[in-house]
Coordinates of N, CA and C and ligand atoms in Angstrom, one line a residue:
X760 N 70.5 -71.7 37.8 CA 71.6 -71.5 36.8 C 72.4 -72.8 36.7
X761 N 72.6 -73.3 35.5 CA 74.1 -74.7 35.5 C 74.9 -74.2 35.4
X762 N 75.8 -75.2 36.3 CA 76.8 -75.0 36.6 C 77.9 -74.6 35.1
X763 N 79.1 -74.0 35.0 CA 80.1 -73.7 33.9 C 80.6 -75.3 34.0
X764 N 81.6 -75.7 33.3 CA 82.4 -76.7 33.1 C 83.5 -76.2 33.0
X765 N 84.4 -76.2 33.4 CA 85.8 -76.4 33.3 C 86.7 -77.3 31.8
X766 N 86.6 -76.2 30.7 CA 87.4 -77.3 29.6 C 89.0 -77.1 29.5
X767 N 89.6 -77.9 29.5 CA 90.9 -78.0 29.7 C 91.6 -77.9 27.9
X768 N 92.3 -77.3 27.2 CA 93.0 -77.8 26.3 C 94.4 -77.6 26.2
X769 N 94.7 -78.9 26.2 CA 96.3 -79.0 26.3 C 96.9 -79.7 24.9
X770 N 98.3 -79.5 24.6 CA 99.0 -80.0 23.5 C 100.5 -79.4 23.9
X771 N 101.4 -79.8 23.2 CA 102.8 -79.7 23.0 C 102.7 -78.3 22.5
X772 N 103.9 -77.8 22.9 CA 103.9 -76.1 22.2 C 104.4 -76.5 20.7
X773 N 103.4 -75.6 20.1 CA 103.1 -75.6 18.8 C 102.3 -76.7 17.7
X774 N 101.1 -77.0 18.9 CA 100.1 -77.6 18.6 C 98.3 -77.1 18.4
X775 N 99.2 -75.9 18.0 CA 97.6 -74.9 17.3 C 97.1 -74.8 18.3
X776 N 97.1 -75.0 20.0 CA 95.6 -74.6 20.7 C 95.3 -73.4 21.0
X777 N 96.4 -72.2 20.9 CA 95.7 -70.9 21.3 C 95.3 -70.3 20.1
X778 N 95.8 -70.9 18.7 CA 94.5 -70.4 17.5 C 93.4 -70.9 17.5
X779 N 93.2 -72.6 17.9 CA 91.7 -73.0 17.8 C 91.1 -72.4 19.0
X780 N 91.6 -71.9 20.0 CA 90.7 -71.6 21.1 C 90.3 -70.3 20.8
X781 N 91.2 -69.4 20.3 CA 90.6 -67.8 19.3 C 89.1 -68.5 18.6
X782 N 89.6 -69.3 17.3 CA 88.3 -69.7 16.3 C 87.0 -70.0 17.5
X783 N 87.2 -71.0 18.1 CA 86.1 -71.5 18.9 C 85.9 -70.7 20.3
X784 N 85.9 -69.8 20.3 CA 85.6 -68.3 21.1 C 84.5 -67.6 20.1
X785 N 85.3 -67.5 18.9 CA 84.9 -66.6 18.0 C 83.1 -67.6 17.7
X786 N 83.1 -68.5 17.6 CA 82.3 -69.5 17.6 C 80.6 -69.6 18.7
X787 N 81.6 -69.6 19.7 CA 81.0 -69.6 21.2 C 81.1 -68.2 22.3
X788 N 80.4 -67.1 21.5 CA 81.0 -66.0 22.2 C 80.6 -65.8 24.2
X789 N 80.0 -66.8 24.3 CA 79.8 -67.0 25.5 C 80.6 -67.8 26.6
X790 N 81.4 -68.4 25.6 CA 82.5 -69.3 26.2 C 83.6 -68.2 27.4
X791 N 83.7 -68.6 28.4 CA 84.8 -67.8 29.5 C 85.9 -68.1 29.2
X792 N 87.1 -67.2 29.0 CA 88.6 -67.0 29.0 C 89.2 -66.7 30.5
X793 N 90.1 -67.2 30.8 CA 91.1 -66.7 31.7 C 92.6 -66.3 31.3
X794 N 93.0 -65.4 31.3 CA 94.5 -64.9 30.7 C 95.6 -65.6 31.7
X795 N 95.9 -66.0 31.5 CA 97.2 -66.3 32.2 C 97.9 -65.6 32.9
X796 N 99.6 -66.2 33.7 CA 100.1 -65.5 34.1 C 101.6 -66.0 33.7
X797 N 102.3 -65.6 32.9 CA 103.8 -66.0 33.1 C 105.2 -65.3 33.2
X798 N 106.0 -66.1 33.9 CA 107.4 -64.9 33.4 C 108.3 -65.2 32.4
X799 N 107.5 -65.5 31.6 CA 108.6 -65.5 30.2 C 108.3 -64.6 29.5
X800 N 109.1 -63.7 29.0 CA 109.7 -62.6 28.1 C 108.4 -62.0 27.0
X801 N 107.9 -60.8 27.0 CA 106.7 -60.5 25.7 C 107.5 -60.6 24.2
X802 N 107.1 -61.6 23.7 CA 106.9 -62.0 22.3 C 106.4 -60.1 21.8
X803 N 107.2 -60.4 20.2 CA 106.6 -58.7 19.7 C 105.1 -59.1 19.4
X804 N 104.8 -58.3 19.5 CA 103.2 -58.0 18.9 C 101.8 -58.2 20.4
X805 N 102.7 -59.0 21.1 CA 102.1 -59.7 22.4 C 101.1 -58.6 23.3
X806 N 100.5 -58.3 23.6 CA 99.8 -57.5 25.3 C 99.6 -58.1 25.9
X807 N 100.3 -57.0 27.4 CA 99.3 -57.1 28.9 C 98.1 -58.0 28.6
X808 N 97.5 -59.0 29.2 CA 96.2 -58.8 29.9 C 95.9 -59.2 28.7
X809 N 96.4 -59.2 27.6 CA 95.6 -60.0 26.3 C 96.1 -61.8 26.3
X810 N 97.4 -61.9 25.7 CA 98.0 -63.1 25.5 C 98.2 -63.3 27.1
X811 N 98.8 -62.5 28.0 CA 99.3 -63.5 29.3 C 99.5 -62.0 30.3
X812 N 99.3 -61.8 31.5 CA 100.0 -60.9 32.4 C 101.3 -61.4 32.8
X813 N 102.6 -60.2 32.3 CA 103.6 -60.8 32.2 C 104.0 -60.3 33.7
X814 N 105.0 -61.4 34.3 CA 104.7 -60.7 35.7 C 106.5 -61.8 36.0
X815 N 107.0 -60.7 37.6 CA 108.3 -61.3 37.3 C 108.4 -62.6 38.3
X816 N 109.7 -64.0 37.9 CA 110.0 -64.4 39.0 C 109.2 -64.5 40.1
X817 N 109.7 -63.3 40.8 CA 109.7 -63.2 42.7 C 108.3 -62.9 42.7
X818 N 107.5 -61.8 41.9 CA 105.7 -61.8 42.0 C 105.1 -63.1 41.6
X819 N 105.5 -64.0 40.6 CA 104.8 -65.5 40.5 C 105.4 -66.2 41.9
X820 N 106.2 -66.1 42.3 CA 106.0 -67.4 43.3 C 105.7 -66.6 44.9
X821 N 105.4 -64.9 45.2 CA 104.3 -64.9 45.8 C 103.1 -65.2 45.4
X822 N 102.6 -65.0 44.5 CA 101.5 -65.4 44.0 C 101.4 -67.0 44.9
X823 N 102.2 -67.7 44.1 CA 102.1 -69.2 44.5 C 101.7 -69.4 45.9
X824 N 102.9 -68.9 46.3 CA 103.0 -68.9 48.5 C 101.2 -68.9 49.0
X825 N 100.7 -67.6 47.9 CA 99.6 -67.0 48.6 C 98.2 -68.2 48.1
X826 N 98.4 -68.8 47.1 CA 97.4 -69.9 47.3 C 97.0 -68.9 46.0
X827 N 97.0 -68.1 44.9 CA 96.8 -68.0 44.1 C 96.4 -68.2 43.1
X828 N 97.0 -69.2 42.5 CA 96.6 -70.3 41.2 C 95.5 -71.0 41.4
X829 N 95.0 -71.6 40.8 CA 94.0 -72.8 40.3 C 95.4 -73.9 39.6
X830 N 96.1 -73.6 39.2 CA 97.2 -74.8 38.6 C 98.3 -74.0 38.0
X831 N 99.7 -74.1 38.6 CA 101.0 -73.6 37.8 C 102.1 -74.2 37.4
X832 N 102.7 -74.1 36.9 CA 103.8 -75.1 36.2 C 104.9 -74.3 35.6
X833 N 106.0 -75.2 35.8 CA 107.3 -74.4 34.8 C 107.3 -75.3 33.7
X834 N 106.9 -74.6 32.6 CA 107.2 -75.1 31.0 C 108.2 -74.2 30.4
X835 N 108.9 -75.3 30.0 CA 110.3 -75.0 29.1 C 110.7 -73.4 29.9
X836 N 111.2 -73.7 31.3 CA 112.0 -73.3 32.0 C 111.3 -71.9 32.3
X837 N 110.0 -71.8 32.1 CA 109.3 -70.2 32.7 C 108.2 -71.0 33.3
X838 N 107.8 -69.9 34.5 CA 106.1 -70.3 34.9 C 105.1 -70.0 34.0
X839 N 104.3 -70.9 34.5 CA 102.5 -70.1 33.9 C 102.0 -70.6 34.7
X840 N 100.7 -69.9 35.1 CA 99.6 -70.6 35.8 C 98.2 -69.8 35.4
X841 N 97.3 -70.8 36.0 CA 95.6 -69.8 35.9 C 95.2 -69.4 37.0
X842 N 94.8 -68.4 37.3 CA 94.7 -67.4 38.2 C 93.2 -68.0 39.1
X843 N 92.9 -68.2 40.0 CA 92.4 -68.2 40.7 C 91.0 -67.4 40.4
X844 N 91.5 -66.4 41.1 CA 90.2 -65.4 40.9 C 89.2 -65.4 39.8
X845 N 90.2 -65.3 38.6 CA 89.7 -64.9 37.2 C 88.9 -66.1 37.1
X846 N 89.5 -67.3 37.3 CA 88.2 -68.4 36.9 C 86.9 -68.7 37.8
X847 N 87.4 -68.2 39.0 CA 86.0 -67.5 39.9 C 84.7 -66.7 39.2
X848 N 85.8 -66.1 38.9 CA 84.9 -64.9 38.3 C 84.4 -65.4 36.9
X849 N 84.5 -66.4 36.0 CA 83.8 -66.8 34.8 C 83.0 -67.6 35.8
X850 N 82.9 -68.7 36.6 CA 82.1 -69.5 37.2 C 81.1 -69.1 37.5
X851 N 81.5 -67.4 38.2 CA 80.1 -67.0 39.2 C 79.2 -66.6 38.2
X852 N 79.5 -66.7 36.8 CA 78.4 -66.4 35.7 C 78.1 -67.9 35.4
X853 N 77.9 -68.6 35.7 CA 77.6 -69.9 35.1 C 78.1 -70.2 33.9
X854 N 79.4 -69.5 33.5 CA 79.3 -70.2 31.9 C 80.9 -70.9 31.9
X855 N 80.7 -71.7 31.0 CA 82.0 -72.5 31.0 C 83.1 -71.7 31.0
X856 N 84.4 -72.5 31.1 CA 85.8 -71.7 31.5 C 86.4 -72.5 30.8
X857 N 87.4 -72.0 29.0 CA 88.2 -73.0 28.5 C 89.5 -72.3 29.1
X858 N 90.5 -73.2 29.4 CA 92.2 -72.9 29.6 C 93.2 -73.8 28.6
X859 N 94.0 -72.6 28.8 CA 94.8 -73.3 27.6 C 96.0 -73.7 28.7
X860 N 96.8 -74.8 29.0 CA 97.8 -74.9 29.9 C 98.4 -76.0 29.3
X861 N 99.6 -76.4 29.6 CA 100.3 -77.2 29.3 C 100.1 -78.5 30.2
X862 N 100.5 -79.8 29.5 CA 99.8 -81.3 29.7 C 100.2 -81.4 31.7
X863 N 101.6 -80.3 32.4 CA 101.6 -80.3 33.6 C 100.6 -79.6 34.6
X864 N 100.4 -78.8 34.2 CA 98.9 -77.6 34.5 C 97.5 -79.1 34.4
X865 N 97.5 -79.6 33.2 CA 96.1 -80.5 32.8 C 95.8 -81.0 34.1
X866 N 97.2 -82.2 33.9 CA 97.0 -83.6 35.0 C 96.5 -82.4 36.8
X867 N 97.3 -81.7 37.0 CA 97.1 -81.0 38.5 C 95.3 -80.7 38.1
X868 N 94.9 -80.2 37.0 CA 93.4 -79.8 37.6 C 92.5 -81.2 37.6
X869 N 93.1 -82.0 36.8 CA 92.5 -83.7 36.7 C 92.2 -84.2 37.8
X870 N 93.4 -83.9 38.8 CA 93.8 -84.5 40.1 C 93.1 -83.9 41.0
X871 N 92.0 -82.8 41.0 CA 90.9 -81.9 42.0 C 89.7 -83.0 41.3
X872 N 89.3 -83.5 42.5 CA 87.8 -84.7 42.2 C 86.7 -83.4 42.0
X873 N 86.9 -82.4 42.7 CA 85.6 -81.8 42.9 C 85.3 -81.1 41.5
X874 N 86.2 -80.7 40.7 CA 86.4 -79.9 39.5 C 85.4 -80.6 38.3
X875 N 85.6 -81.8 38.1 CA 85.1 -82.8 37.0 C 85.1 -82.0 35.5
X876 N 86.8 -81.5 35.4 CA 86.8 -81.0 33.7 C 86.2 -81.9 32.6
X877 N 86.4 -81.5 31.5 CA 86.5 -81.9 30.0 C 87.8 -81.3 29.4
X878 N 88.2 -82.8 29.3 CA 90.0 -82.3 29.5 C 90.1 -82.8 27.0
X879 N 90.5 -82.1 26.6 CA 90.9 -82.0 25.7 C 92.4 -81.7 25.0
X880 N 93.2 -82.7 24.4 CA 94.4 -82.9 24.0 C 94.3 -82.7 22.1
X881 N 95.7 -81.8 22.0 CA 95.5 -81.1 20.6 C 96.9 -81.9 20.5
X882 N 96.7 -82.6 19.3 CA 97.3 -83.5 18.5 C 98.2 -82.9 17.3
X883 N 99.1 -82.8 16.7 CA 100.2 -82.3 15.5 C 99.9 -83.5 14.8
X884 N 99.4 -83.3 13.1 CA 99.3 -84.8 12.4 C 100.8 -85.2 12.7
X885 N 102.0 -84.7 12.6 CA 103.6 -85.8 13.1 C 104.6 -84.9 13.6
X886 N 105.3 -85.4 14.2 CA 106.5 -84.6 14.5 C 107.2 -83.5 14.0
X887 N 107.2 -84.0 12.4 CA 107.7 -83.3 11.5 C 107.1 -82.0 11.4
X888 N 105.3 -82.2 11.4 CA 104.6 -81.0 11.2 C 104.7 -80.0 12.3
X889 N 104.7 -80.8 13.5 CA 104.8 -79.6 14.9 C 106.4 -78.6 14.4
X890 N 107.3 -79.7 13.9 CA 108.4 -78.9 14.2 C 108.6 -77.8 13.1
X891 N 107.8 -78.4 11.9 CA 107.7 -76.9 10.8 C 106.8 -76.2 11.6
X892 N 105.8 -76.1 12.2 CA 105.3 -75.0 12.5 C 105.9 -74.0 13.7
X893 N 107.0 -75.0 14.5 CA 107.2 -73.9 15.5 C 108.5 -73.2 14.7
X894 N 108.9 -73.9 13.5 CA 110.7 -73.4 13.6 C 109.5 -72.3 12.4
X895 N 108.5 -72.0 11.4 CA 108.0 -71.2 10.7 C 107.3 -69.9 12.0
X896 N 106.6 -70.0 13.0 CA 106.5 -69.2 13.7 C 107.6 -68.1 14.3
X897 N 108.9 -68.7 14.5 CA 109.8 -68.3 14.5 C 109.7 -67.0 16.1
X898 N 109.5 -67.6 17.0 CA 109.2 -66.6 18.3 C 110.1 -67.1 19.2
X899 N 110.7 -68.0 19.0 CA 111.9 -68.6 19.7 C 113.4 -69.0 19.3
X900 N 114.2 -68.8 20.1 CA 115.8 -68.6 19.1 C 116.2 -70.3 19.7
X901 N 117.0 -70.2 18.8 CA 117.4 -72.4 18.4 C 117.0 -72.8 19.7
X902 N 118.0 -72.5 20.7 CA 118.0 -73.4 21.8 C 116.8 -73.4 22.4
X903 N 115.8 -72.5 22.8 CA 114.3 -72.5 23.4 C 113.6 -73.7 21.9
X904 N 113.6 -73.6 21.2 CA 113.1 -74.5 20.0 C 113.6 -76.0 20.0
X905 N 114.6 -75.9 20.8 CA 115.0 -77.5 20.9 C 114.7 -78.0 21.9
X906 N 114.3 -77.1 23.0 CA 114.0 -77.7 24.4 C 112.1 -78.2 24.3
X907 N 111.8 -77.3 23.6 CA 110.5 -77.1 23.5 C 110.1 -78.5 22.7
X908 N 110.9 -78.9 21.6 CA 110.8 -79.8 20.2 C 111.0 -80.9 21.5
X909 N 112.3 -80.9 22.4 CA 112.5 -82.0 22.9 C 111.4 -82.5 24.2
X910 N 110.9 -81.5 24.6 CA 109.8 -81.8 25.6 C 108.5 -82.3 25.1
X911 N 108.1 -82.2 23.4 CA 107.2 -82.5 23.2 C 107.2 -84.2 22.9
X912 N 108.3 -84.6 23.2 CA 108.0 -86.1 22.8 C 107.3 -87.0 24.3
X913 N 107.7 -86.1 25.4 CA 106.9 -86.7 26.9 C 105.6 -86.0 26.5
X914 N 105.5 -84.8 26.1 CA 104.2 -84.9 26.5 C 103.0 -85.3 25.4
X915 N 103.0 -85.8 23.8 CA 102.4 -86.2 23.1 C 102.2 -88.0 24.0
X916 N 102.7 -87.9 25.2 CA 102.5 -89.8 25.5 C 101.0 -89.4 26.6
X917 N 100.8 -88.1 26.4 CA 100.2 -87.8 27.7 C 98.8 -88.2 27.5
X918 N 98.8 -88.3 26.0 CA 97.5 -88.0 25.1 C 96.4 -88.6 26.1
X919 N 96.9 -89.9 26.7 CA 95.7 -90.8 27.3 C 95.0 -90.9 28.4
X920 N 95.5 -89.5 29.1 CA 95.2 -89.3 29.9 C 93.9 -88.4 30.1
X921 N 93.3 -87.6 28.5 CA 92.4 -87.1 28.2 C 91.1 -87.4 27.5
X922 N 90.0 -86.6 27.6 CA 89.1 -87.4 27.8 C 89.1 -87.6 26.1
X923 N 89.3 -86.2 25.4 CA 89.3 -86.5 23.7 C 90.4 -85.8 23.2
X924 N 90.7 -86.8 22.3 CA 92.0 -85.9 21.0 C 91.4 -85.7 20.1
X925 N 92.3 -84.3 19.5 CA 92.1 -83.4 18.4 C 92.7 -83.8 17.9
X926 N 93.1 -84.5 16.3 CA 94.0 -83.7 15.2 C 94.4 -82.6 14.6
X927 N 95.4 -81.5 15.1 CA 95.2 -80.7 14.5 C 95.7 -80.5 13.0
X928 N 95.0 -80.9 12.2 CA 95.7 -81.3 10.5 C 94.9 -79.9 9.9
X929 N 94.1 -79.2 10.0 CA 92.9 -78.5 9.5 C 92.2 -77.6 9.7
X930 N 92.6 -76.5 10.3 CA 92.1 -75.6 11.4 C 90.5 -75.8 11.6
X931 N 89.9 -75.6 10.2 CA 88.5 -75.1 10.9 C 87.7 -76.9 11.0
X932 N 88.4 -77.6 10.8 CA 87.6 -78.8 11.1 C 88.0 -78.8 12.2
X933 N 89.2 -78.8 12.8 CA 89.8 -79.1 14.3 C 88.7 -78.2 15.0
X934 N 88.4 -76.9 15.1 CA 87.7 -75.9 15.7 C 86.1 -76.4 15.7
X935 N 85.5 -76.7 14.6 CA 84.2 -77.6 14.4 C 84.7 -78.8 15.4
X936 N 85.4 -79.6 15.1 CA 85.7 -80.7 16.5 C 85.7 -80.4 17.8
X937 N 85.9 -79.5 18.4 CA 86.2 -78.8 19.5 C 85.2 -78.6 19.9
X938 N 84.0 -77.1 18.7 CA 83.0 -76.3 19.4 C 81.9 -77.7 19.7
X939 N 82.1 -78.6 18.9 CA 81.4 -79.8 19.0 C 81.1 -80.4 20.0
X940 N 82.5 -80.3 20.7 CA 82.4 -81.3 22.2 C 81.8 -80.4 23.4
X941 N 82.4 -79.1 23.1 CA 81.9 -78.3 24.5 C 80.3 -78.0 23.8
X942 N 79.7 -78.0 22.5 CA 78.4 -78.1 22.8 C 77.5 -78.9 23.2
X943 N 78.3 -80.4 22.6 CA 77.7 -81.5 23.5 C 77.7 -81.9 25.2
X944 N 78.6 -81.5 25.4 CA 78.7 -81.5 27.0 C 77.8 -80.7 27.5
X945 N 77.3 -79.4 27.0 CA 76.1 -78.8 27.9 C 74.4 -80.1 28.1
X946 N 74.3 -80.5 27.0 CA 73.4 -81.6 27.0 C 73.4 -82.2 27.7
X947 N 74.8 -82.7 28.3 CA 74.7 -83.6 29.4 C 73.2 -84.0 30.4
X948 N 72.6 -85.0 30.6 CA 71.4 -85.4 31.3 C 72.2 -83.9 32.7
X949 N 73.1 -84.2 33.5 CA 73.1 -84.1 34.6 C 73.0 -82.5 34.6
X950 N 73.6 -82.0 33.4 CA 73.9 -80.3 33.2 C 72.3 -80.0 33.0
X951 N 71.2 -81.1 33.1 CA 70.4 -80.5 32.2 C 68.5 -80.3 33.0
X952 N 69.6 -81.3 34.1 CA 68.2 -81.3 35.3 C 67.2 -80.4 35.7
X953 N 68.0 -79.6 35.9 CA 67.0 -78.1 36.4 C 66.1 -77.3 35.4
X954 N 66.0 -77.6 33.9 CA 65.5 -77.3 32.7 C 64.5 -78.5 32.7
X955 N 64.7 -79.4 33.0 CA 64.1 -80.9 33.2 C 63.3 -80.6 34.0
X956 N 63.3 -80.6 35.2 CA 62.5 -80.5 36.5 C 60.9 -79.7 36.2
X957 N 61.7 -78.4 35.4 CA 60.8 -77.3 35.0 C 59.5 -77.9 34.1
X958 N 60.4 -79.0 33.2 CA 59.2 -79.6 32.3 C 58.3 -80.5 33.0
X959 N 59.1 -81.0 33.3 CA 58.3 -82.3 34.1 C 57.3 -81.7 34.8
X960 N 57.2 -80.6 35.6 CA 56.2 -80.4 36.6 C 55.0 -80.1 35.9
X961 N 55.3 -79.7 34.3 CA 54.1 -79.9 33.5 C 52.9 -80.4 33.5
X962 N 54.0 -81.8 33.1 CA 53.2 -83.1 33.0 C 52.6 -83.7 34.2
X963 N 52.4 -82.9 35.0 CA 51.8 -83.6 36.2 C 50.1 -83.7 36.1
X964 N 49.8 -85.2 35.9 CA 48.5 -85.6 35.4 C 47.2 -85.1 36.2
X965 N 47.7 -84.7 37.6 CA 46.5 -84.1 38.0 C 46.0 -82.9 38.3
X966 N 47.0 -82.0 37.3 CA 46.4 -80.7 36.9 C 45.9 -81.0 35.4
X967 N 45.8 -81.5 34.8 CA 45.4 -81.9 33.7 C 44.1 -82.7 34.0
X968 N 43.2 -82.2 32.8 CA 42.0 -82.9 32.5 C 41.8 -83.1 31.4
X969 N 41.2 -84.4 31.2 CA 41.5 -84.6 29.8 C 39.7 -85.1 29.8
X970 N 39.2 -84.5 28.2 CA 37.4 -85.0 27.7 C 37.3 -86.1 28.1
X971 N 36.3 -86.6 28.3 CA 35.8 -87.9 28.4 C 36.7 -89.3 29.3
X972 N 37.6 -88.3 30.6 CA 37.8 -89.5 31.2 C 37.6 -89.2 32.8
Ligands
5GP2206 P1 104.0 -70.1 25.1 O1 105.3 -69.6 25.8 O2 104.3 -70.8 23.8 O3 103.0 -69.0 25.1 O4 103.4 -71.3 26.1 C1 104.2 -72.3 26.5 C2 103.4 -73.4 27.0 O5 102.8 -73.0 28.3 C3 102.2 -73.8 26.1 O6 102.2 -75.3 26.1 C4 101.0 -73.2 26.8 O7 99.9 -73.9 26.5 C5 101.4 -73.3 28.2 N1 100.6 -72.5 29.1 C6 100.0 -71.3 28.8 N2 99.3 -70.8 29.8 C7 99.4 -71.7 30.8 C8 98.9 -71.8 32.1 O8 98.2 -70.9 32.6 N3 99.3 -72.9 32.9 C9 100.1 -73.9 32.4 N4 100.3 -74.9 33.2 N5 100.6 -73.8 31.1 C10 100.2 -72.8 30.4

């Protein structure tokens, strides 16, 4: 079996990546999800165990204590993290694992050698556009919007730390850009050895005979 890949996509809040990661699901229905975990407040329309397991304070930082996470972080003053288990559990199927986490979540799984993601960074064509889209989303009251607007200027510097940027100017091109990379990355020579090996033992010339030699 080859191994899953670990794709990372990160951007500033309100940088389209948990719509492109919907489209490019919808795309790659084989692709692995992991739900998150945070304690910030359910948004209306939100579910359990769909968008995030909302969970309090004092349960995220046992969590933490117990070695829980794969990678957690306070963004704009609540936790999140990716659960351990759950990305266990896509791995032990061999299929990739995309997460959506913020640029502090990214750099911590960067920083595991043994991991070797495909770390992807979701770009806003300008300031102006991120901030129409989060003040038009409207899921946050001023002051969470200003913290959020203001945190986005450290982490749009992060961009370089990833392996590729998105523009997000265009949903379904940005989504075509995306499903693009994680299809190319299965190709990889190294992802691709054990499918290789299989052919090659083919060609092995002296089970073959060939007329007249
Ligand atoms: P929101 O509150 O808008 O759902 O998310 C706020 C930020 O937290 C977004 O940048 C989002 O990508 C990030 N985030 C969501 N899940 C995780 C996670 O599991 N780990 C980390 N580090 N960040 C996350």
């Amino acid at each position: 079996m080859v191994a899953g890949k670990l794709i990372i996509i990160s951007s500033p809040s309100g940088g389209g990546k948990g719509t492109l990661i919907k489209e490019v699901r919808g795309l790659l229905p084989d692709l692995g999800y992991s739900c998150s975990h945070t304690t910030r407040p359910k948004r209306f329309g939100e579910e359990e165990g769909r968008e995030y397991y909302f969970i309090s304070p004092d349960e995220f930082e046992r969590r933490i204590e117990a070695g829980e996470f794969l990678e957690y972080a306070n963004v704009h003053g609540n936790y999140y993290g990716t659960s351990l288990a759950e990305s266990r559990k896509v791995f032990n199927t061999g299929r990739d694992l995309i997460v959506e986490v913020d640029v502090q979540g990214a750099l911590q799984i960067m920083d595991k050698p043994e991991i070797e993601p495909i770390s992807i960074f979701i770009l806003p064509p300008s300031f102006e556009v991120l901030r129409a889209r989060l003040t038009a989303r409207a899921t946050e009251d001023a002051d969470e919007l200003r913290t959020r607007l203001r945190n986005s200027f450290n982490e749009v510097m992060q961009y370089s730390k990833f392996d590729y940027v998105i523009v997000n100017e265009d949903l379904s091109t940005a989504t075509r850009q995306m499903a693009s990379i994680i299809i190319a990355s299965r190709q990889q020579r190294d992802r691709q050895e054990s499918a290789v090996r299989g052919i090659l033992d083919s060609f092995d010339a002296s089970r073959h005979l060939f007329e007249g030699e």
